[in-house]
PDB file of N, CA and C in Angstrom:
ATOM      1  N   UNK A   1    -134.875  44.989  98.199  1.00  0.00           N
ATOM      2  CA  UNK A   1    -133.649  45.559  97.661  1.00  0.00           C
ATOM      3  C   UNK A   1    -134.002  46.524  96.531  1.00  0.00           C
ATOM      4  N   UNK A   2    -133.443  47.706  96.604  1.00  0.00           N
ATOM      5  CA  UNK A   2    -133.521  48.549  95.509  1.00  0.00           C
ATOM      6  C   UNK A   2    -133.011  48.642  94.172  1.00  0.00           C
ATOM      7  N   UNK A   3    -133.344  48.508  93.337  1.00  0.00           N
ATOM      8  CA  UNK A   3    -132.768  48.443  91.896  1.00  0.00           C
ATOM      9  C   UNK A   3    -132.141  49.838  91.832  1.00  0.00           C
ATOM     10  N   UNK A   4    -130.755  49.924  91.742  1.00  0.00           N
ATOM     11  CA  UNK A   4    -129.742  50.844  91.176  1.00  0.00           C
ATOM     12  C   UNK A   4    -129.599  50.911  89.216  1.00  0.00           C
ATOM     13  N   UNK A   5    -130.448  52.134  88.791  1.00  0.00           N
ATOM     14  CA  UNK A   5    -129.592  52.387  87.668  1.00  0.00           C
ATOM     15  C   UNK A   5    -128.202  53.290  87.375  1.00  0.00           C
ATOM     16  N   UNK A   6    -127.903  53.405  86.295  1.00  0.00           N
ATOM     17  CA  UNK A   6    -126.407  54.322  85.662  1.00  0.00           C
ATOM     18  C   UNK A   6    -127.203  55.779  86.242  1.00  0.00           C
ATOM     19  N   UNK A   7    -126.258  56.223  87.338  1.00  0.00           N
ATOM     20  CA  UNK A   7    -126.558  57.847  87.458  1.00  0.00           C
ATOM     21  C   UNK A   7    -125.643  58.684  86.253  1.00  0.00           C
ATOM     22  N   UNK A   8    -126.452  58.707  85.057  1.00  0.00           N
ATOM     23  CA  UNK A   8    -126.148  59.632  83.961  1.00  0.00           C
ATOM     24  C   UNK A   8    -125.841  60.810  84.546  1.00  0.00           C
ATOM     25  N   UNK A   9    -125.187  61.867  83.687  1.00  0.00           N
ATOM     26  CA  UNK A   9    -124.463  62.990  84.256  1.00  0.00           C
ATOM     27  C   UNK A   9    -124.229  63.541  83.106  1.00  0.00           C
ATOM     28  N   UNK A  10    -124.322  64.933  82.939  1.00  0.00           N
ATOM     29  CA  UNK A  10    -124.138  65.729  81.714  1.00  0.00           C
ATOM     30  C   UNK A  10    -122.890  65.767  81.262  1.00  0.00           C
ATOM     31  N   UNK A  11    -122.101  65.721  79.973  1.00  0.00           N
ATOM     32  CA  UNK A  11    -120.798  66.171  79.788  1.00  0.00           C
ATOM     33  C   UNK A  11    -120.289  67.596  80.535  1.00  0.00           C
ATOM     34  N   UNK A  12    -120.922  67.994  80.873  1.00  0.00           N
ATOM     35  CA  UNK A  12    -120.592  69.434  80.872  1.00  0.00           C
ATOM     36  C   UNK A  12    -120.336  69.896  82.433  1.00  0.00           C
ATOM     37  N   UNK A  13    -120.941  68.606  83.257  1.00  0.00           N
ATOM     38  CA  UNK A  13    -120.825  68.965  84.459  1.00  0.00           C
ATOM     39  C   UNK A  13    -119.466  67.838  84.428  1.00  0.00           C
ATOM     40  N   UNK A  14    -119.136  67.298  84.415  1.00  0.00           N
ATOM     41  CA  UNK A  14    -117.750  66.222  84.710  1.00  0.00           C
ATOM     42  C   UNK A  14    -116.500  66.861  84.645  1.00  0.00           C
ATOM     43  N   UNK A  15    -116.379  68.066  84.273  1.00  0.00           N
ATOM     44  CA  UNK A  15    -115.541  69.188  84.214  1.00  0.00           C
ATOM     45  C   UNK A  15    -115.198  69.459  85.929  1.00  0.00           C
ATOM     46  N   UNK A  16    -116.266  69.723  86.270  1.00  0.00           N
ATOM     47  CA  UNK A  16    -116.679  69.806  87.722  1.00  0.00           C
ATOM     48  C   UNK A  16    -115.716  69.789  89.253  1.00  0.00           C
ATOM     49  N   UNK A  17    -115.286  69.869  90.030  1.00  0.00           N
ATOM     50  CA  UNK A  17    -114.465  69.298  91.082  1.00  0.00           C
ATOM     51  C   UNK A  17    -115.441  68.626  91.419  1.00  0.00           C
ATOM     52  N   UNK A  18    -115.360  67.186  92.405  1.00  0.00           N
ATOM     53  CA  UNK A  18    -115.978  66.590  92.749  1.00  0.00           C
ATOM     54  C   UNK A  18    -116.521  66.939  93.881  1.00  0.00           C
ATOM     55  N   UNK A  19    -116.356  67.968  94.639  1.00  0.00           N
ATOM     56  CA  UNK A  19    -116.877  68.798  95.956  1.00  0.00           C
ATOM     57  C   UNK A  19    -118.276  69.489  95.062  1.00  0.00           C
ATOM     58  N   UNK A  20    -118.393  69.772  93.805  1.00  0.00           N
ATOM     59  CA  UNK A  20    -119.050  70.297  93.314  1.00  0.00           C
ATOM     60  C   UNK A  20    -120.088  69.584  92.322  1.00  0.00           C
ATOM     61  N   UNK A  21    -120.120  67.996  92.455  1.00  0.00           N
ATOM     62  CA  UNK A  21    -120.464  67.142  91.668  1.00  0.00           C
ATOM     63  C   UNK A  21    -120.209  66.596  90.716  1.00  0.00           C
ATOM     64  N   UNK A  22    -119.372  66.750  89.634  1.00  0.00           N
ATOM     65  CA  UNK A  22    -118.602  66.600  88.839  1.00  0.00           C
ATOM     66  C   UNK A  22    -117.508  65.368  89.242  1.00  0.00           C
ATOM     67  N   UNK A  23    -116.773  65.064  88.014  1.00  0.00           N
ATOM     68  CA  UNK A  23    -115.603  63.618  87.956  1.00  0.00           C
ATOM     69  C   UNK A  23    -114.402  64.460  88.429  1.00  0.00           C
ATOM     70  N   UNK A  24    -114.511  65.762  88.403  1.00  0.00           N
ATOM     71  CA  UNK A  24    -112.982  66.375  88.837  1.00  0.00           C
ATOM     72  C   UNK A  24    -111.989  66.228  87.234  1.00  0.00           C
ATOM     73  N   UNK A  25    -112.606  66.082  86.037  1.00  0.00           N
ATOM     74  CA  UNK A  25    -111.543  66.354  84.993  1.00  0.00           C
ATOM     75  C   UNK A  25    -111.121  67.271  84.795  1.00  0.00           C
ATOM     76  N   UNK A  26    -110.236  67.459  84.062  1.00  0.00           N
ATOM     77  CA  UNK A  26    -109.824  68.420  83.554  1.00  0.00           C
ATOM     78  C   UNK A  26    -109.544  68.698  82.276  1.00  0.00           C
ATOM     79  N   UNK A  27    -109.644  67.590  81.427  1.00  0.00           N
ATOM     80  CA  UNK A  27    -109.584  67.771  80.118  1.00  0.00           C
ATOM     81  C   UNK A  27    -110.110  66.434  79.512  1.00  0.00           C
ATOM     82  N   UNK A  28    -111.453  66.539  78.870  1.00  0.00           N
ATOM     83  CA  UNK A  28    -112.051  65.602  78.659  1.00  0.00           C
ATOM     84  C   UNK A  28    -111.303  65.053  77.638  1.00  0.00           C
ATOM     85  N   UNK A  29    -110.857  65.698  76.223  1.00  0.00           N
ATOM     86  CA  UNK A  29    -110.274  65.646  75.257  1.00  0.00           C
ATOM     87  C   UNK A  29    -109.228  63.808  75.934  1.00  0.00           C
ATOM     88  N   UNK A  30    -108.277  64.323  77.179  1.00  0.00           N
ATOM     89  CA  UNK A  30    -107.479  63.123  77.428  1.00  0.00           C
ATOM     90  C   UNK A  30    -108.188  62.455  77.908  1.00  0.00           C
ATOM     91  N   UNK A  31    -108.989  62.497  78.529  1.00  0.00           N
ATOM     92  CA  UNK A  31    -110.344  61.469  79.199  1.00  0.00           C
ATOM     93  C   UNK A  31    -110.199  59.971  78.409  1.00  0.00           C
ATOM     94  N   UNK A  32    -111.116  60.793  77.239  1.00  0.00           N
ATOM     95  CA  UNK A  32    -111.394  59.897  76.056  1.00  0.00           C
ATOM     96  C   UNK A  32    -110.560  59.198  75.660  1.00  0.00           C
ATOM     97  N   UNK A  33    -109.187  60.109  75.051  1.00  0.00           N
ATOM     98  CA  UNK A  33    -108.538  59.151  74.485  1.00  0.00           C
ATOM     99  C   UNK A  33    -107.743  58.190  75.212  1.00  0.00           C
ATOM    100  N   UNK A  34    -107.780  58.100  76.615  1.00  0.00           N
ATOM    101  CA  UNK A  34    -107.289  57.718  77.439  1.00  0.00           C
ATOM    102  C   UNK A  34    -108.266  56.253  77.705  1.00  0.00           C
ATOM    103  N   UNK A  35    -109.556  56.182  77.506  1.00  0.00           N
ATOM    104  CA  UNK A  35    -110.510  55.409  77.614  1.00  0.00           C
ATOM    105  C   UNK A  35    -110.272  54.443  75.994  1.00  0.00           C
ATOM    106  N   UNK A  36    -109.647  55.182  75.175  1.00  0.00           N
ATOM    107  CA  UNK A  36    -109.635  54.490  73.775  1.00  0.00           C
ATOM    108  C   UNK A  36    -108.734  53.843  73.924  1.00  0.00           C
ATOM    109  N   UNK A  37    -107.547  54.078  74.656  1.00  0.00           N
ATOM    110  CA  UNK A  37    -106.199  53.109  74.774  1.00  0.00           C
ATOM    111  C   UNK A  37    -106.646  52.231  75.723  1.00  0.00           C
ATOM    112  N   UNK A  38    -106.812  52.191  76.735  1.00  0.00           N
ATOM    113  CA  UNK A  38    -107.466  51.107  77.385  1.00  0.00           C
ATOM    114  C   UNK A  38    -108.136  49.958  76.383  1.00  0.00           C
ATOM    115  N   UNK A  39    -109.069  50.772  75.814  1.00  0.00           N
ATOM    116  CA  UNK A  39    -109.783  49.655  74.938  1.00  0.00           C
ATOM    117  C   UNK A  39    -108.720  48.477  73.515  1.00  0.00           C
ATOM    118  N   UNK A  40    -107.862  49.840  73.198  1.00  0.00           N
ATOM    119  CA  UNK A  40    -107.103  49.020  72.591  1.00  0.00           C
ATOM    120  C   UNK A  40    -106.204  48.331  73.328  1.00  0.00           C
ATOM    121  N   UNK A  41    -105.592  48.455  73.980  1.00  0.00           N
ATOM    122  CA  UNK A  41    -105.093  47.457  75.338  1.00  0.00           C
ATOM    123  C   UNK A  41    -106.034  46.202  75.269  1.00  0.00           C
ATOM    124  N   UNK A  42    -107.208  46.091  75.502  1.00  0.00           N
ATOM    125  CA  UNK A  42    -107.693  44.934  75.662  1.00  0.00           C
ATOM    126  C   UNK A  42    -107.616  44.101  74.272  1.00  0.00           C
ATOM    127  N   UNK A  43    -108.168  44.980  73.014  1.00  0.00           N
ATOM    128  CA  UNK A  43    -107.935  44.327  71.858  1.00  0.00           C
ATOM    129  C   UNK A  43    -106.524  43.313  71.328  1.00  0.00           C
ATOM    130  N   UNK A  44    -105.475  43.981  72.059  1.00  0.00           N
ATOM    131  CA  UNK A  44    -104.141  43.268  72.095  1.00  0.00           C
ATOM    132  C   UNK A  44    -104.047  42.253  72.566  1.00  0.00           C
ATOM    133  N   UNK A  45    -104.261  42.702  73.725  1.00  0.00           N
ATOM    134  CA  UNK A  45    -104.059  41.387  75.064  1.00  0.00           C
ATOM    135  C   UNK A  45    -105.576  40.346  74.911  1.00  0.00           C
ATOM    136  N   UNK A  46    -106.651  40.606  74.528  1.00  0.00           N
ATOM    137  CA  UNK A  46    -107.887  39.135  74.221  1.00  0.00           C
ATOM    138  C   UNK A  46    -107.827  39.329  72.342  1.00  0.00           C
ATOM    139  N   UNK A  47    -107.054  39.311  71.431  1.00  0.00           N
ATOM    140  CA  UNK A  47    -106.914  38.546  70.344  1.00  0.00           C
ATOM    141  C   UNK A  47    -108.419  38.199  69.730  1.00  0.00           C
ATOM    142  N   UNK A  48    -108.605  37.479  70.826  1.00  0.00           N
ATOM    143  CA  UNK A  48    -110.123  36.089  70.388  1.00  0.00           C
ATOM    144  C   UNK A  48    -110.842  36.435  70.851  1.00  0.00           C
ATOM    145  N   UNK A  49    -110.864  37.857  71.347  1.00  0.00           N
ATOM    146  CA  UNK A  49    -112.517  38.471  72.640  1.00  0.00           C
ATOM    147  C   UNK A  49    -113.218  38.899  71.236  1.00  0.00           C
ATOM    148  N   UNK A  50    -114.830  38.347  71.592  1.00  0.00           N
ATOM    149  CA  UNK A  50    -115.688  39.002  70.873  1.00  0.00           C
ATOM    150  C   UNK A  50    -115.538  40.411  70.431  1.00  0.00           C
ATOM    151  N   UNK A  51    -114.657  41.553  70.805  1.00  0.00           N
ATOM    152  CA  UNK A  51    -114.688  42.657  70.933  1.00  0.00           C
ATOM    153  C   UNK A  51    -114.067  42.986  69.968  1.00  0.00           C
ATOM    154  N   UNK A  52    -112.812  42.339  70.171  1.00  0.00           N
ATOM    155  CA  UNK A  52    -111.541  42.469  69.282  1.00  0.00           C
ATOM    156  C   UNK A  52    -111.947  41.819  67.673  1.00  0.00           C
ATOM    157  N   UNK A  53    -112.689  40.729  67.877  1.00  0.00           N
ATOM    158  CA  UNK A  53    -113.109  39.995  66.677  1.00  0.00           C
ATOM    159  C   UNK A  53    -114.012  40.757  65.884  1.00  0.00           C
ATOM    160  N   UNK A  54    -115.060  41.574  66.379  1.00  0.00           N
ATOM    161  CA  UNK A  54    -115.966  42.612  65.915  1.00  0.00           C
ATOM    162  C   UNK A  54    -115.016  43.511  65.179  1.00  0.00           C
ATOM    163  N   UNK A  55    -114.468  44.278  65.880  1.00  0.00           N
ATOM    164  CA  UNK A  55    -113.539  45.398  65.375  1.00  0.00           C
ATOM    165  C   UNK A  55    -112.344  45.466  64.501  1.00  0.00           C
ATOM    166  N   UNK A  56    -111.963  44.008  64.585  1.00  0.00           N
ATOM    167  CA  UNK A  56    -110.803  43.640  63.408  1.00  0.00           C
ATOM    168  C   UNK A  56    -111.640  44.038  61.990  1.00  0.00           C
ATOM    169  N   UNK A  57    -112.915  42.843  62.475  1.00  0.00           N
ATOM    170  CA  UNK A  57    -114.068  42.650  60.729  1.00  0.00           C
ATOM    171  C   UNK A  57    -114.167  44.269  60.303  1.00  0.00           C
ATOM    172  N   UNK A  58    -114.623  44.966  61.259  1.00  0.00           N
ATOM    173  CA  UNK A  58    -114.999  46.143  60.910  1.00  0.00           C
ATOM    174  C   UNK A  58    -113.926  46.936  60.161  1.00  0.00           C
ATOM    175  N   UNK A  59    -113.226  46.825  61.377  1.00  0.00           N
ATOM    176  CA  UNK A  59    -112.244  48.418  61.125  1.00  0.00           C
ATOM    177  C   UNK A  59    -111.019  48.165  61.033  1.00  0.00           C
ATOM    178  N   UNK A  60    -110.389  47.415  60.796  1.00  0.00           N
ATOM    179  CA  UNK A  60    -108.566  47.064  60.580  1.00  0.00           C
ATOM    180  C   UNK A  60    -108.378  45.798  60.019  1.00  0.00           C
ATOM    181  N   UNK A  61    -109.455  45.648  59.024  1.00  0.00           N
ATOM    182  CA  UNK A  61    -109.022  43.891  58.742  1.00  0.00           C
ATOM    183  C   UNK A  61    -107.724  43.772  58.047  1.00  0.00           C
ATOM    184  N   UNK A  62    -107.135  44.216  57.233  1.00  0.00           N
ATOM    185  CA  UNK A  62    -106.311  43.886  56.776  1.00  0.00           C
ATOM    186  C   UNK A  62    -104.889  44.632  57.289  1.00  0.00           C
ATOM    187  N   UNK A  63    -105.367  44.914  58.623  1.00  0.00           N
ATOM    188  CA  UNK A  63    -103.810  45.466  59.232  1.00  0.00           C
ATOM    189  C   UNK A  63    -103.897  45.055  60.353  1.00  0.00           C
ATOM    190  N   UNK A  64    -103.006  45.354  61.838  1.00  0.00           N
ATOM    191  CA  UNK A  64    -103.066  45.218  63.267  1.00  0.00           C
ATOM    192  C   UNK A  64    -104.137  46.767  63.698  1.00  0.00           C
ATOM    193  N   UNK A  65    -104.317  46.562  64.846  1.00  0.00           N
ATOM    194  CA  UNK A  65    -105.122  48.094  65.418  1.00  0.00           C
ATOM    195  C   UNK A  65    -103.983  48.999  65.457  1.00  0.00           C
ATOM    196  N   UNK A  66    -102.772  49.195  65.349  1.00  0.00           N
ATOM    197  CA  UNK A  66    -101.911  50.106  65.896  1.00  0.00           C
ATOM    198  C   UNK A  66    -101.343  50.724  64.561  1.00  0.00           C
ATOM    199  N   UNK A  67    -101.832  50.370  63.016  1.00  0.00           N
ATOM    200  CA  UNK A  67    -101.301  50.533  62.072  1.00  0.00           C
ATOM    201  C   UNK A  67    -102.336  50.251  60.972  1.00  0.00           C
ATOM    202  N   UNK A  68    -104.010  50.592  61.504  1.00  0.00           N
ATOM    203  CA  UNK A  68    -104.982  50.814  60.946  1.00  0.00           C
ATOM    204  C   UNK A  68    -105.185  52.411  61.130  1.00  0.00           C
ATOM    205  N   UNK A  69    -105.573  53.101  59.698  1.00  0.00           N
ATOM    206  CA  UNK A  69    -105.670  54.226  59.144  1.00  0.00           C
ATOM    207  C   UNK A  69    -107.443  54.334  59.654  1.00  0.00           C
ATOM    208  N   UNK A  70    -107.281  55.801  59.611  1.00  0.00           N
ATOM    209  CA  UNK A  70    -108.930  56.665  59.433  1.00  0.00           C
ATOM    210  C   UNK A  70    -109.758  55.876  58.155  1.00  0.00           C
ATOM    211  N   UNK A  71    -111.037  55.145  58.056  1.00  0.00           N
ATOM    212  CA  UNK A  71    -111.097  55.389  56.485  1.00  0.00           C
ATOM    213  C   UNK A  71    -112.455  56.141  56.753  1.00  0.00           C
ATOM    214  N   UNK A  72    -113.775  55.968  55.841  1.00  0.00           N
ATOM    215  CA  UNK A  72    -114.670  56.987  55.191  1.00  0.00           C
ATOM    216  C   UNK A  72    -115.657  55.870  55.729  1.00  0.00           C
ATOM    217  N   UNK A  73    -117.023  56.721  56.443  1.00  0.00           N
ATOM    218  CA  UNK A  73    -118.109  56.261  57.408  1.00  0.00           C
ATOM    219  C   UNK A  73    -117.541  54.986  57.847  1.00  0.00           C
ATOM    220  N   UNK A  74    -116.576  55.821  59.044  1.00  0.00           N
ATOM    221  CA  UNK A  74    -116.182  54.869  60.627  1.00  0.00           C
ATOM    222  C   UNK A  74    -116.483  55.740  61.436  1.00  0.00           C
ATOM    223  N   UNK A  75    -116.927  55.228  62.292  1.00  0.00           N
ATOM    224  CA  UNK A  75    -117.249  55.749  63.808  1.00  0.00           C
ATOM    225  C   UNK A  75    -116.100  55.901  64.887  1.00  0.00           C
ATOM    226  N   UNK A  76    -116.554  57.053  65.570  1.00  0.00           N
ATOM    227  CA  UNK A  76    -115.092  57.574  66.427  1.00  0.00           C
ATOM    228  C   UNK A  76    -114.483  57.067  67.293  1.00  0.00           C
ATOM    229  N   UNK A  77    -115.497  55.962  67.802  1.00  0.00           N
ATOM    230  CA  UNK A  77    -114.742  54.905  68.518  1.00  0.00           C
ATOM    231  C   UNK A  77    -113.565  54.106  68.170  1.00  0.00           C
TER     232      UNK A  77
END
């Protein structure tokens, strides 16, 4: 059996139609933030997921995720 890794792919080609190799986006900009709501979606709905528990400590402890502010060296995630 063959070991499958992540076929990495440049940002720049995912723009791409998929006839042409590319994800067929069209605007990465919503991509992302579209991938960030998802994530906060999960933070809501698992409370107690390691994930959510990480990211409260970090980055919203003293609020909910939906009413935590920008602050100074956070990461864009």
């Amino acid at each position: 059996m063959q070991k499958r890794g992540i076929p990495w792919i440049a940002w720049k080609r995912l723009q791409y139609s998929k006839s042409e190799g590319g994800l067929g986006f069209r605007d990465l900009a919503k991509c992302n933030d579209a991938l960030l709501a998802k994530q906060v979606w999960r933070i809501i709905q698992n409370p107690n997921s390691l994930l959510a528990r990480v990211m409260k400590a970090r980055y919203f402890r003293d609020d909910n995720i939906l009413g935590a502010n920008a602050r100074k060296y956070q990461s864009y995630g």
